[in-house]
Amino acid sequence: MLKSGLYIVSTPIGNLEDISARALKVLEQAEYIACEDTRVTQKLFKLLNLPTDKPFICYQNYNETQKAQDLIDIISNSKSVALVSDAGSPLISDPGFKLVKLCRKQNVPVYVVPGACALIAALQLSGLPTNRFMFAGFIPNKDKSRADLFQELKGIKSTLVFYETSIRLTKTLKAAADIFKNREMAVAREITKIYEECQTGTAEELLLHYEKTPPKGEIVLMVAPPEEEKTSTIDLNAELQKRLNKMSVKSAVQEVATLSGANKNTVYKMALELKNAKQ
């Protein structure tokens, strides 16, 4: 039998064979099952030949605060509770954070049973850098909120990972094209299922693809980190000096900024200082 406590159990995101032996054991032996949708989880149990003659407790965002203490009270009576989401790893954009935090506060044992996770699987498929990444959850539905989020995150030097719905993907890619420009992106969908795919390209290239082939299934959208700014080895002062002797400040600044890749305002300030020093 399981020790009393909360067991955070990952379930398959599409392929039933991805369930681990340990997860099967815990789900079979757990005395209570906390889940987002009891119908979805009971169906999964039947497909996995697991017993359904035990309490299945609905645990969602709207009732998380109230249910968290109820579940802890159950565990405190020497019972075991398995927490699952509809698919994948609990707490990753799914309920569970408040429950685990309260368990920690009340010294209730918490165990994790790892397994399938869409964001990790998508990163592995994408070919984008995985040494540093940031998971930003679900993309907002409203245009302004979506654009604000992208603007907030665009300078972060990590691969960005988002969850999105297929019905909103093209709208999101249009916003991404405006903000992320030509950065490489990837769209992974139907991960571990028959029609699994991962398309890569710029936002505009992906938009063209999905306008011709409307996507289905759940989406993971990834954006490569911004490219490192190249450090100029050009002597800006020397280059400005040469040009200021034969052209206007504006023309000199334009040429040197283009040549060096330096910030135009910075070059303009240097040009004014050089010109004033001569006078």
PDB file of C-alpha atoms in Angstrom:
ATOM      1  CA  MET A   1       0.000   0.000   0.000  1.00  0.00           C
ATOM      2  CA  LEU A   2       1.012   3.592  -0.568  1.00  0.00           C
ATOM      3  CA  LYS A   3       2.186   5.784   2.270  1.00  0.00           C
ATOM      4  CA  SER A   4      -0.253   8.560   3.078  1.00  0.00           C
ATOM      5  CA  GLY A   5       0.421  11.777   1.186  1.00  0.00           C
ATOM      6  CA  LEU A   6      -0.201  13.672  -2.021  1.00  0.00           C
ATOM      7  CA  TYR A   7       1.081  12.021  -5.205  1.00  0.00           C
ATOM      8  CA  ILE A   8       1.504  14.284  -8.245  1.00  0.00           C
ATOM      9  CA  VAL A   9       1.087  11.855 -11.139  1.00  0.00           C
ATOM     10  CA  SER A  10       1.792  12.560 -14.818  1.00  0.00           C
ATOM     11  CA  THR A  11      -0.475  10.881 -17.351  1.00  0.00           C
ATOM     12  CA  PRO A  12      -0.128  10.438 -21.144  1.00  0.00           C
ATOM     13  CA  ILE A  13      -0.695  13.433 -23.417  1.00  0.00           C
ATOM     14  CA  GLY A  14      -1.820  11.291 -26.333  1.00  0.00           C
ATOM     15  CA  ASN A  15      -0.208   7.860 -26.398  1.00  0.00           C
ATOM     16  CA  LEU A  16      -1.377   5.515 -23.644  1.00  0.00           C
ATOM     17  CA  GLU A  17       1.911   3.608 -23.810  1.00  0.00           C
ATOM     18  CA  ASP A  18       3.664   6.623 -22.290  1.00  0.00           C
ATOM     19  CA  ILE A  19       2.243   5.868 -18.851  1.00  0.00           C
ATOM     20  CA  SER A  20       5.019   4.753 -16.516  1.00  0.00           C
ATOM     21  CA  ALA A  21       4.965   1.558 -14.469  1.00  0.00           C
ATOM     22  CA  ARG A  22       5.247   3.630 -11.305  1.00  0.00           C
ATOM     23  CA  ALA A  23       2.324   5.853 -12.334  1.00  0.00           C
ATOM     24  CA  LEU A  24       0.151   2.788 -12.937  1.00  0.00           C
ATOM     25  CA  LYS A  25       1.037   1.453  -9.506  1.00  0.00           C
ATOM     26  CA  VAL A  26       0.297   4.725  -7.743  1.00  0.00           C
ATOM     27  CA  LEU A  27      -3.001   5.288  -9.569  1.00  0.00           C
ATOM     28  CA  GLU A  28      -4.079   1.739  -8.808  1.00  0.00           C
ATOM     29  CA  GLN A  29      -3.265   1.971  -5.105  1.00  0.00           C
ATOM     30  CA  ALA A  30      -4.214   5.583  -4.346  1.00  0.00           C
ATOM     31  CA  GLU A  31      -7.344   5.763  -2.215  1.00  0.00           C
ATOM     32  CA  TYR A  32      -8.565   9.057  -3.717  1.00  0.00           C
ATOM     33  CA  ILE A  33      -8.070  10.632  -7.145  1.00  0.00           C
ATOM     34  CA  ALA A  34      -8.107  14.430  -7.486  1.00  0.00           C
ATOM     35  CA  CYS A  35      -8.641  15.486 -11.094  1.00  0.00           C
ATOM     36  CA  GLU A  36      -9.836  18.335 -13.320  1.00  0.00           C
ATOM     37  CA  ASP A  37     -12.684  16.417 -14.945  1.00  0.00           C
ATOM     38  CA  THR A  38     -13.872  13.197 -13.317  1.00  0.00           C
ATOM     39  CA  ARG A  39     -15.326  11.930 -16.615  1.00  0.00           C
ATOM     40  CA  VAL A  40     -12.037  12.387 -18.478  1.00  0.00           C
ATOM     41  CA  THR A  41     -10.011  10.710 -15.737  1.00  0.00           C
ATOM     42  CA  GLN A  42     -12.427   7.817 -15.274  1.00  0.00           C
ATOM     43  CA  LYS A  43     -12.276   7.188 -19.025  1.00  0.00           C
ATOM     44  CA  LEU A  44      -8.470   7.136 -18.817  1.00  0.00           C
ATOM     45  CA  PHE A  45      -8.632   4.658 -15.924  1.00  0.00           C
ATOM     46  CA  LYS A  46     -10.838   2.342 -17.961  1.00  0.00           C
ATOM     47  CA  LEU A  47      -8.475   2.506 -20.943  1.00  0.00           C
ATOM     48  CA  LEU A  48      -5.560   1.667 -18.631  1.00  0.00           C
ATOM     49  CA  ASN A  49      -7.535  -1.118 -16.899  1.00  0.00           C
ATOM     50  CA  LEU A  50      -7.338   0.690 -13.570  1.00  0.00           C
ATOM     51  CA  PRO A  51     -10.045   0.425 -10.905  1.00  0.00           C
ATOM     52  CA  THR A  52     -12.730   3.127 -10.946  1.00  0.00           C
ATOM     53  CA  ASP A  53     -14.458   2.070  -7.714  1.00  0.00           C
ATOM     54  CA  LYS A  54     -12.821   4.791  -5.618  1.00  0.00           C
ATOM     55  CA  PRO A  55     -13.641   8.478  -5.000  1.00  0.00           C
ATOM     56  CA  PHE A  56     -12.813  10.818  -7.903  1.00  0.00           C
ATOM     57  CA  ILE A  57     -12.759  14.408  -6.618  1.00  0.00           C
ATOM     58  CA  CYS A  58     -13.167  17.350  -9.005  1.00  0.00           C
ATOM     59  CA  TYR A  59     -10.273  19.751  -8.418  1.00  0.00           C
ATOM     60  CA  GLN A  60     -10.235  22.792 -10.744  1.00  0.00           C
ATOM     61  CA  ASN A  61      -9.137  26.416 -10.721  1.00  0.00           C
ATOM     62  CA  TYR A  62     -12.519  27.691  -9.585  1.00  0.00           C
ATOM     63  CA  ASN A  63     -12.633  25.500  -6.454  1.00  0.00           C
ATOM     64  CA  GLU A  64      -8.913  25.041  -5.822  1.00  0.00           C
ATOM     65  CA  THR A  65      -8.689  27.069  -2.604  1.00  0.00           C
ATOM     66  CA  GLN A  66     -11.612  25.271  -0.945  1.00  0.00           C
ATOM     67  CA  LYS A  67     -10.754  21.788  -2.199  1.00  0.00           C
ATOM     68  CA  ALA A  68      -7.073  22.068  -1.265  1.00  0.00           C
ATOM     69  CA  GLN A  69      -7.835  21.979   2.447  1.00  0.00           C
ATOM     70  CA  ASP A  70     -10.426  19.230   1.965  1.00  0.00           C
ATOM     71  CA  LEU A  71      -7.789  17.045   0.290  1.00  0.00           C
ATOM     72  CA  ILE A  72      -5.255  17.798   3.010  1.00  0.00           C
ATOM     73  CA  ASP A  73      -7.815  16.781   5.634  1.00  0.00           C
ATOM     74  CA  ILE A  74      -8.241  13.474   3.795  1.00  0.00           C
ATOM     75  CA  ILE A  75      -4.472  12.883   3.731  1.00  0.00           C
ATOM     76  CA  SER A  76      -4.247  13.788   7.429  1.00  0.00           C
ATOM     77  CA  ASN A  77      -6.479  10.781   8.109  1.00  0.00           C
ATOM     78  CA  SER A  78      -3.677   8.521   6.816  1.00  0.00           C
ATOM     79  CA  LYS A  79      -5.010   8.390   3.266  1.00  0.00           C
ATOM     80  CA  SER A  80      -3.281   8.666  -0.107  1.00  0.00           C
ATOM     81  CA  VAL A  81      -4.429  11.102  -2.785  1.00  0.00           C
ATOM     82  CA  ALA A  82      -3.228  11.075  -6.402  1.00  0.00           C
ATOM     83  CA  LEU A  83      -3.448  14.380  -8.255  1.00  0.00           C
ATOM     84  CA  VAL A  84      -3.758  14.198 -12.052  1.00  0.00           C
ATOM     85  CA  SER A  85      -4.630  16.682 -14.788  1.00  0.00           C
ATOM     86  CA  ASP A  86      -6.661  15.879 -17.886  1.00  0.00           C
ATOM     87  CA  ALA A  87      -3.360  14.997 -19.594  1.00  0.00           C
ATOM     88  CA  GLY A  88       0.346  15.461 -18.950  1.00  0.00           C
ATOM     89  CA  SER A  89       2.072  16.850 -15.877  1.00  0.00           C
ATOM     90  CA  PRO A  90      -0.106  18.429 -13.169  1.00  0.00           C
ATOM     91  CA  LEU A  91       0.572  22.066 -12.190  1.00  0.00           C
ATOM     92  CA  ILE A  92       1.974  22.974 -15.661  1.00  0.00           C
ATOM     93  CA  SER A  93      -0.763  25.506 -16.556  1.00  0.00           C
ATOM     94  CA  ASP A  94      -3.112  23.213 -14.623  1.00  0.00           C
ATOM     95  CA  PRO A  95      -4.453  23.292 -11.047  1.00  0.00           C
ATOM     96  CA  GLY A  96      -2.290  22.098  -8.163  1.00  0.00           C
ATOM     97  CA  PHE A  97       0.019  24.924  -7.131  1.00  0.00           C
ATOM     98  CA  LYS A  98      -2.144  26.057  -4.203  1.00  0.00           C
ATOM     99  CA  LEU A  99      -2.566  22.492  -3.011  1.00  0.00           C
ATOM    100  CA  VAL A 100       1.160  21.744  -3.000  1.00  0.00           C
ATOM    101  CA  LYS A 101       1.951  25.057  -1.313  1.00  0.00           C
ATOM    102  CA  LEU A 102      -0.595  24.347   1.417  1.00  0.00           C
ATOM    103  CA  CYS A 103       0.767  20.816   1.839  1.00  0.00           C
ATOM    104  CA  ARG A 104       4.252  22.260   2.384  1.00  0.00           C
ATOM    105  CA  LYS A 105       2.907  24.753   4.889  1.00  0.00           C
ATOM    106  CA  GLN A 106       1.118  22.027   6.873  1.00  0.00           C
ATOM    107  CA  ASN A 107       3.948  19.453   6.600  1.00  0.00           C
ATOM    108  CA  VAL A 108       1.883  17.069   4.483  1.00  0.00           C
ATOM    109  CA  PRO A 109       4.058  14.645   2.454  1.00  0.00           C
ATOM    110  CA  VAL A 110       4.207  15.339  -1.301  1.00  0.00           C
ATOM    111  CA  TYR A 111       5.590  12.873  -3.863  1.00  0.00           C
ATOM    112  CA  VAL A 112       6.084  13.383  -7.590  1.00  0.00           C
ATOM    113  CA  VAL A 113       5.608  10.704 -10.236  1.00  0.00           C
ATOM    114  CA  PRO A 114       7.097  12.277 -13.388  1.00  0.00           C
ATOM    115  CA  GLY A 115       6.111  11.526 -16.949  1.00  0.00           C
ATOM    116  CA  ALA A 116       4.780  13.122 -20.116  1.00  0.00           C
ATOM    117  CA  CYS A 117       4.890  16.916 -20.387  1.00  0.00           C
ATOM    118  CA  ALA A 118       3.919  18.729 -23.588  1.00  0.00           C
ATOM    119  CA  LEU A 119       6.293  21.662 -23.181  1.00  0.00           C
ATOM    120  CA  ILE A 120       9.365  19.424 -22.690  1.00  0.00           C
ATOM    121  CA  ALA A 121       8.397  17.127 -25.566  1.00  0.00           C
ATOM    122  CA  ALA A 122       7.825  20.135 -27.835  1.00  0.00           C
ATOM    123  CA  LEU A 123      11.230  21.598 -27.024  1.00  0.00           C
ATOM    124  CA  GLN A 124      12.853  18.270 -27.832  1.00  0.00           C
ATOM    125  CA  LEU A 125      11.107  18.236 -31.220  1.00  0.00           C
ATOM    126  CA  SER A 126      11.757  21.870 -32.123  1.00  0.00           C
ATOM    127  CA  GLY A 127      15.486  22.077 -32.764  1.00  0.00           C
ATOM    128  CA  LEU A 128      15.514  25.413 -30.895  1.00  0.00           C
ATOM    129  CA  PRO A 129      18.012  26.072 -28.074  1.00  0.00           C
ATOM    130  CA  THR A 130      17.096  24.140 -24.926  1.00  0.00           C
ATOM    131  CA  ASN A 131      19.905  25.206 -22.583  1.00  0.00           C
ATOM    132  CA  ARG A 132      17.679  28.058 -21.378  1.00  0.00           C
ATOM    133  CA  PHE A 133      13.940  28.358 -21.868  1.00  0.00           C
ATOM    134  CA  MET A 134      11.004  30.178 -20.340  1.00  0.00           C
ATOM    135  CA  PHE A 135       7.515  28.726 -20.163  1.00  0.00           C
ATOM    136  CA  ALA A 136       4.944  31.522 -20.393  1.00  0.00           C
ATOM    137  CA  GLY A 137       1.770  29.432 -20.241  1.00  0.00           C
ATOM    138  CA  PHE A 138      -1.324  30.095 -22.333  1.00  0.00           C
ATOM    139  CA  ILE A 139      -1.317  33.103 -24.671  1.00  0.00           C
ATOM    140  CA  PRO A 140      -4.025  35.686 -23.858  1.00  0.00           C
ATOM    141  CA  ASN A 141      -7.044  35.775 -26.142  1.00  0.00           C
ATOM    142  CA  LYS A 142      -7.350  39.570 -26.458  1.00  0.00           C
ATOM    143  CA  ASP A 143      -5.192  41.303 -29.076  1.00  0.00           C
ATOM    144  CA  LYS A 144      -3.732  43.947 -26.756  1.00  0.00           C
ATOM    145  CA  SER A 145      -2.949  41.479 -23.972  1.00  0.00           C
ATOM    146  CA  ARG A 146      -1.266  39.170 -26.477  1.00  0.00           C
ATOM    147  CA  ALA A 147       0.849  41.994 -27.935  1.00  0.00           C
ATOM    148  CA  ASP A 148       1.750  43.283 -24.460  1.00  0.00           C
ATOM    149  CA  LEU A 149       2.921  39.824 -23.417  1.00  0.00           C
ATOM    150  CA  PHE A 150       5.095  39.411 -26.517  1.00  0.00           C
ATOM    151  CA  GLN A 151       6.604  42.890 -26.039  1.00  0.00           C
ATOM    152  CA  GLU A 152       7.363  42.079 -22.401  1.00  0.00           C
ATOM    153  CA  LEU A 153       9.161  38.841 -23.262  1.00  0.00           C
ATOM    154  CA  LYS A 154      10.846  39.596 -26.592  1.00  0.00           C
ATOM    155  CA  GLY A 155      14.173  40.694 -25.073  1.00  0.00           C
ATOM    156  CA  ILE A 156      14.600  37.631 -22.846  1.00  0.00           C
ATOM    157  CA  LYS A 157      17.618  35.604 -23.944  1.00  0.00           C
ATOM    158  CA  SER A 158      15.908  32.238 -23.727  1.00  0.00           C
ATOM    159  CA  THR A 159      13.680  30.116 -25.921  1.00  0.00           C
ATOM    160  CA  LEU A 160      10.100  31.143 -25.162  1.00  0.00           C
ATOM    161  CA  VAL A 161       7.439  28.438 -24.863  1.00  0.00           C
ATOM    162  CA  PHE A 162       3.690  29.086 -25.002  1.00  0.00           C
ATOM    163  CA  TYR A 163       0.531  26.993 -25.075  1.00  0.00           C
ATOM    164  CA  GLU A 164      -2.057  27.997 -27.673  1.00  0.00           C
ATOM    165  CA  THR A 165      -5.292  26.683 -29.168  1.00  0.00           C
ATOM    166  CA  SER A 166      -5.433  25.679 -32.822  1.00  0.00           C
ATOM    167  CA  ILE A 167      -8.323  28.052 -33.516  1.00  0.00           C
ATOM    168  CA  ARG A 168      -6.256  31.094 -32.430  1.00  0.00           C
ATOM    169  CA  LEU A 169      -2.886  30.073 -33.887  1.00  0.00           C
ATOM    170  CA  THR A 170      -2.993  32.176 -37.077  1.00  0.00           C
ATOM    171  CA  LYS A 171      -4.018  35.288 -35.131  1.00  0.00           C
ATOM    172  CA  THR A 172      -1.133  34.683 -32.731  1.00  0.00           C
ATOM    173  CA  LEU A 173       1.372  34.181 -35.555  1.00  0.00           C
ATOM    174  CA  LYS A 174       0.349  37.546 -37.069  1.00  0.00           C
ATOM    175  CA  ALA A 175       1.106  39.248 -33.758  1.00  0.00           C
ATOM    176  CA  ALA A 176       4.367  37.306 -33.444  1.00  0.00           C
ATOM    177  CA  ALA A 177       5.451  38.443 -36.920  1.00  0.00           C
ATOM    178  CA  ASP A 178       5.127  42.091 -35.851  1.00  0.00           C
ATOM    179  CA  ILE A 179       7.058  41.681 -32.609  1.00  0.00           C
ATOM    180  CA  PHE A 180       9.501  38.789 -33.021  1.00  0.00           C
ATOM    181  CA  LYS A 181      10.221  39.686 -36.684  1.00  0.00           C
ATOM    182  CA  ASN A 182      12.471  37.074 -38.341  1.00  0.00           C
ATOM    183  CA  ARG A 183      13.322  35.007 -35.273  1.00  0.00           C
ATOM    184  CA  GLU A 184      13.046  31.260 -35.772  1.00  0.00           C
ATOM    185  CA  MET A 185       9.912  29.727 -34.338  1.00  0.00           C
ATOM    186  CA  ALA A 186       8.388  26.274 -34.035  1.00  0.00           C
ATOM    187  CA  VAL A 187       4.855  24.949 -33.759  1.00  0.00           C
ATOM    188  CA  ALA A 188       4.434  21.474 -32.267  1.00  0.00           C
ATOM    189  CA  ARG A 189       1.022  19.822 -32.240  1.00  0.00           C
ATOM    190  CA  GLU A 190      -0.600  16.452 -31.638  1.00  0.00           C
ATOM    191  CA  ILE A 191       2.498  15.418 -29.699  1.00  0.00           C
ATOM    192  CA  THR A 192       2.816  11.609 -29.275  1.00  0.00           C
ATOM    193  CA  LYS A 193      -0.314  11.079 -31.397  1.00  0.00           C
ATOM    194  CA  ILE A 194      -0.684   9.667 -34.928  1.00  0.00           C
ATOM    195  CA  TYR A 195      -0.503  13.077 -36.626  1.00  0.00           C
ATOM    196  CA  GLU A 196       2.317  14.510 -34.525  1.00  0.00           C
ATOM    197  CA  GLU A 197       4.185  17.277 -36.317  1.00  0.00           C
ATOM    198  CA  CYS A 198       6.596  20.123 -35.661  1.00  0.00           C
ATOM    199  CA  GLN A 199       6.849  22.947 -38.188  1.00  0.00           C
ATOM    200  CA  THR A 200       9.689  25.481 -38.006  1.00  0.00           C
ATOM    201  CA  GLY A 201      10.331  28.835 -39.656  1.00  0.00           C
ATOM    202  CA  THR A 202       9.672  32.526 -39.123  1.00  0.00           C
ATOM    203  CA  ALA A 203       6.240  33.653 -37.982  1.00  0.00           C
ATOM    204  CA  GLU A 204       5.389  34.686 -41.552  1.00  0.00           C
ATOM    205  CA  GLU A 205       6.476  31.312 -42.965  1.00  0.00           C
ATOM    206  CA  LEU A 206       4.453  29.444 -40.363  1.00  0.00           C
ATOM    207  CA  LEU A 207       1.473  31.696 -41.002  1.00  0.00           C
ATOM    208  CA  LEU A 208       1.533  30.871 -44.711  1.00  0.00           C
ATOM    209  CA  HIS A 209       1.633  27.152 -43.896  1.00  0.00           C
ATOM    210  CA  TYR A 210      -1.238  27.203 -41.421  1.00  0.00           C
ATOM    211  CA  GLU A 211      -3.436  29.485 -43.520  1.00  0.00           C
ATOM    212  CA  LYS A 212      -3.253  26.824 -46.242  1.00  0.00           C
ATOM    213  CA  THR A 213      -3.457  23.923 -43.780  1.00  0.00           C
ATOM    214  CA  PRO A 214      -5.603  24.919 -40.752  1.00  0.00           C
ATOM    215  CA  PRO A 215      -4.156  23.248 -37.645  1.00  0.00           C
ATOM    216  CA  LYS A 216      -5.975  20.852 -35.349  1.00  0.00           C
ATOM    217  CA  GLY A 217      -5.183  19.664 -31.860  1.00  0.00           C
ATOM    218  CA  GLU A 218      -3.346  21.301 -28.998  1.00  0.00           C
ATOM    219  CA  ILE A 219      -0.475  23.648 -29.864  1.00  0.00           C
ATOM    220  CA  VAL A 220       2.902  24.422 -28.323  1.00  0.00           C
ATOM    221  CA  LEU A 221       4.429  27.576 -29.822  1.00  0.00           C
ATOM    222  CA  MET A 222       8.152  28.257 -29.365  1.00  0.00           C
ATOM    223  CA  VAL A 223      10.285  31.298 -30.189  1.00  0.00           C
ATOM    224  CA  ALA A 224      14.083  31.219 -30.457  1.00  0.00           C
ATOM    225  CA  PRO A 225      16.109  33.659 -28.309  1.00  0.00           C
ATOM    226  CA  PRO A 226      17.105  37.008 -29.835  1.00  0.00           C
ATOM    227  CA  GLU A 227      20.442  36.964 -31.628  1.00  0.00           C
ATOM    228  CA  GLU A 228      23.435  38.285 -29.715  1.00  0.00           C
ATOM    229  CA  GLU A 229      24.344  41.817 -30.721  1.00  0.00           C
ATOM    230  CA  LYS A 230      27.645  41.883 -32.527  1.00  0.00           C
ATOM    231  CA  THR A 231      30.331  43.936 -30.824  1.00  0.00           C
ATOM    232  CA  SER A 232      31.892  46.356 -33.258  1.00  0.00           C
ATOM    233  CA  THR A 233      35.695  46.367 -33.591  1.00  0.00           C
ATOM    234  CA  ILE A 234      35.597  49.606 -35.604  1.00  0.00           C
ATOM    235  CA  ASP A 235      37.125  52.766 -34.125  1.00  0.00           C
ATOM    236  CA  LEU A 236      34.041  54.960 -34.230  1.00  0.00           C
ATOM    237  CA  ASN A 237      35.919  58.153 -33.421  1.00  0.00           C
ATOM    238  CA  ALA A 238      38.415  57.606 -36.224  1.00  0.00           C
ATOM    239  CA  GLU A 239      35.727  56.776 -38.769  1.00  0.00           C
ATOM    240  CA  LEU A 240      33.690  59.821 -37.767  1.00  0.00           C
ATOM    241  CA  GLN A 241      36.741  62.096 -37.944  1.00  0.00           C
ATOM    242  CA  LYS A 242      37.448  61.035 -41.529  1.00  0.00           C
ATOM    243  CA  ARG A 243      33.903  61.709 -42.648  1.00  0.00           C
ATOM    244  CA  LEU A 244      33.237  64.915 -40.725  1.00  0.00           C
ATOM    245  CA  ASN A 245      36.004  66.573 -42.701  1.00  0.00           C
ATOM    246  CA  LYS A 246      34.119  66.101 -45.967  1.00  0.00           C
ATOM    247  CA  MET A 247      30.395  65.630 -45.228  1.00  0.00           C
ATOM    248  CA  SER A 248      27.553  66.696 -42.950  1.00  0.00           C
ATOM    249  CA  VAL A 249      27.058  65.300 -39.469  1.00  0.00           C
ATOM    250  CA  LYS A 250      23.914  63.498 -40.586  1.00  0.00           C
ATOM    251  CA  SER A 251      25.658  61.759 -43.497  1.00  0.00           C
ATOM    252  CA  ALA A 252      28.702  60.862 -41.393  1.00  0.00           C
ATOM    253  CA  VAL A 253      26.536  59.365 -38.670  1.00  0.00           C
ATOM    254  CA  GLN A 254      24.507  57.379 -41.185  1.00  0.00           C
ATOM    255  CA  GLU A 255      27.600  55.855 -42.817  1.00  0.00           C
ATOM    256  CA  VAL A 256      29.375  55.000 -39.552  1.00  0.00           C
ATOM    257  CA  ALA A 257      26.264  53.534 -37.928  1.00  0.00           C
ATOM    258  CA  THR A 258      25.668  51.342 -40.992  1.00  0.00           C
ATOM    259  CA  LEU A 259      29.327  50.298 -41.161  1.00  0.00           C
ATOM    260  CA  SER A 260      29.670  49.438 -37.468  1.00  0.00           C
ATOM    261  CA  GLY A 261      26.190  48.312 -36.529  1.00  0.00           C
ATOM    262  CA  ALA A 262      26.378  50.687 -33.550  1.00  0.00           C
ATOM    263  CA  ASN A 263      23.336  52.480 -32.175  1.00  0.00           C
ATOM    264  CA  LYS A 264      22.624  55.525 -34.334  1.00  0.00           C
ATOM    265  CA  ASN A 265      21.894  57.800 -31.367  1.00  0.00           C
ATOM    266  CA  THR A 266      25.199  56.841 -29.770  1.00  0.00           C
ATOM    267  CA  VAL A 267      27.110  57.612 -32.991  1.00  0.00           C
ATOM    268  CA  TYR A 268      25.267  60.926 -33.376  1.00  0.00           C
ATOM    269  CA  LYS A 269      26.234  61.973 -29.852  1.00  0.00           C
ATOM    270  CA  MET A 270      29.892  61.138 -30.555  1.00  0.00           C
ATOM    271  CA  ALA A 271      29.771  63.109 -33.818  1.00  0.00           C
ATOM    272  CA  LEU A 272      28.450  66.218 -32.069  1.00  0.00           C
ATOM    273  CA  GLU A 273      31.155  65.970 -29.404  1.00  0.00           C
ATOM    274  CA  LEU A 274      33.853  65.704 -32.069  1.00  0.00           C
ATOM    275  CA  LYS A 275      32.446  68.643 -34.032  1.00  0.00           C
ATOM    276  CA  ASN A 276      32.155  70.841 -30.930  1.00  0.00           C
ATOM    277  CA  ALA A 277      35.704  69.969 -29.888  1.00  0.00           C
ATOM    278  CA  LYS A 278      37.001  71.334 -33.216  1.00  0.00           C
ATOM    279  CA  GLN A 279      35.255  74.662 -32.799  1.00  0.00           C
TER     280      GLN A 279
END
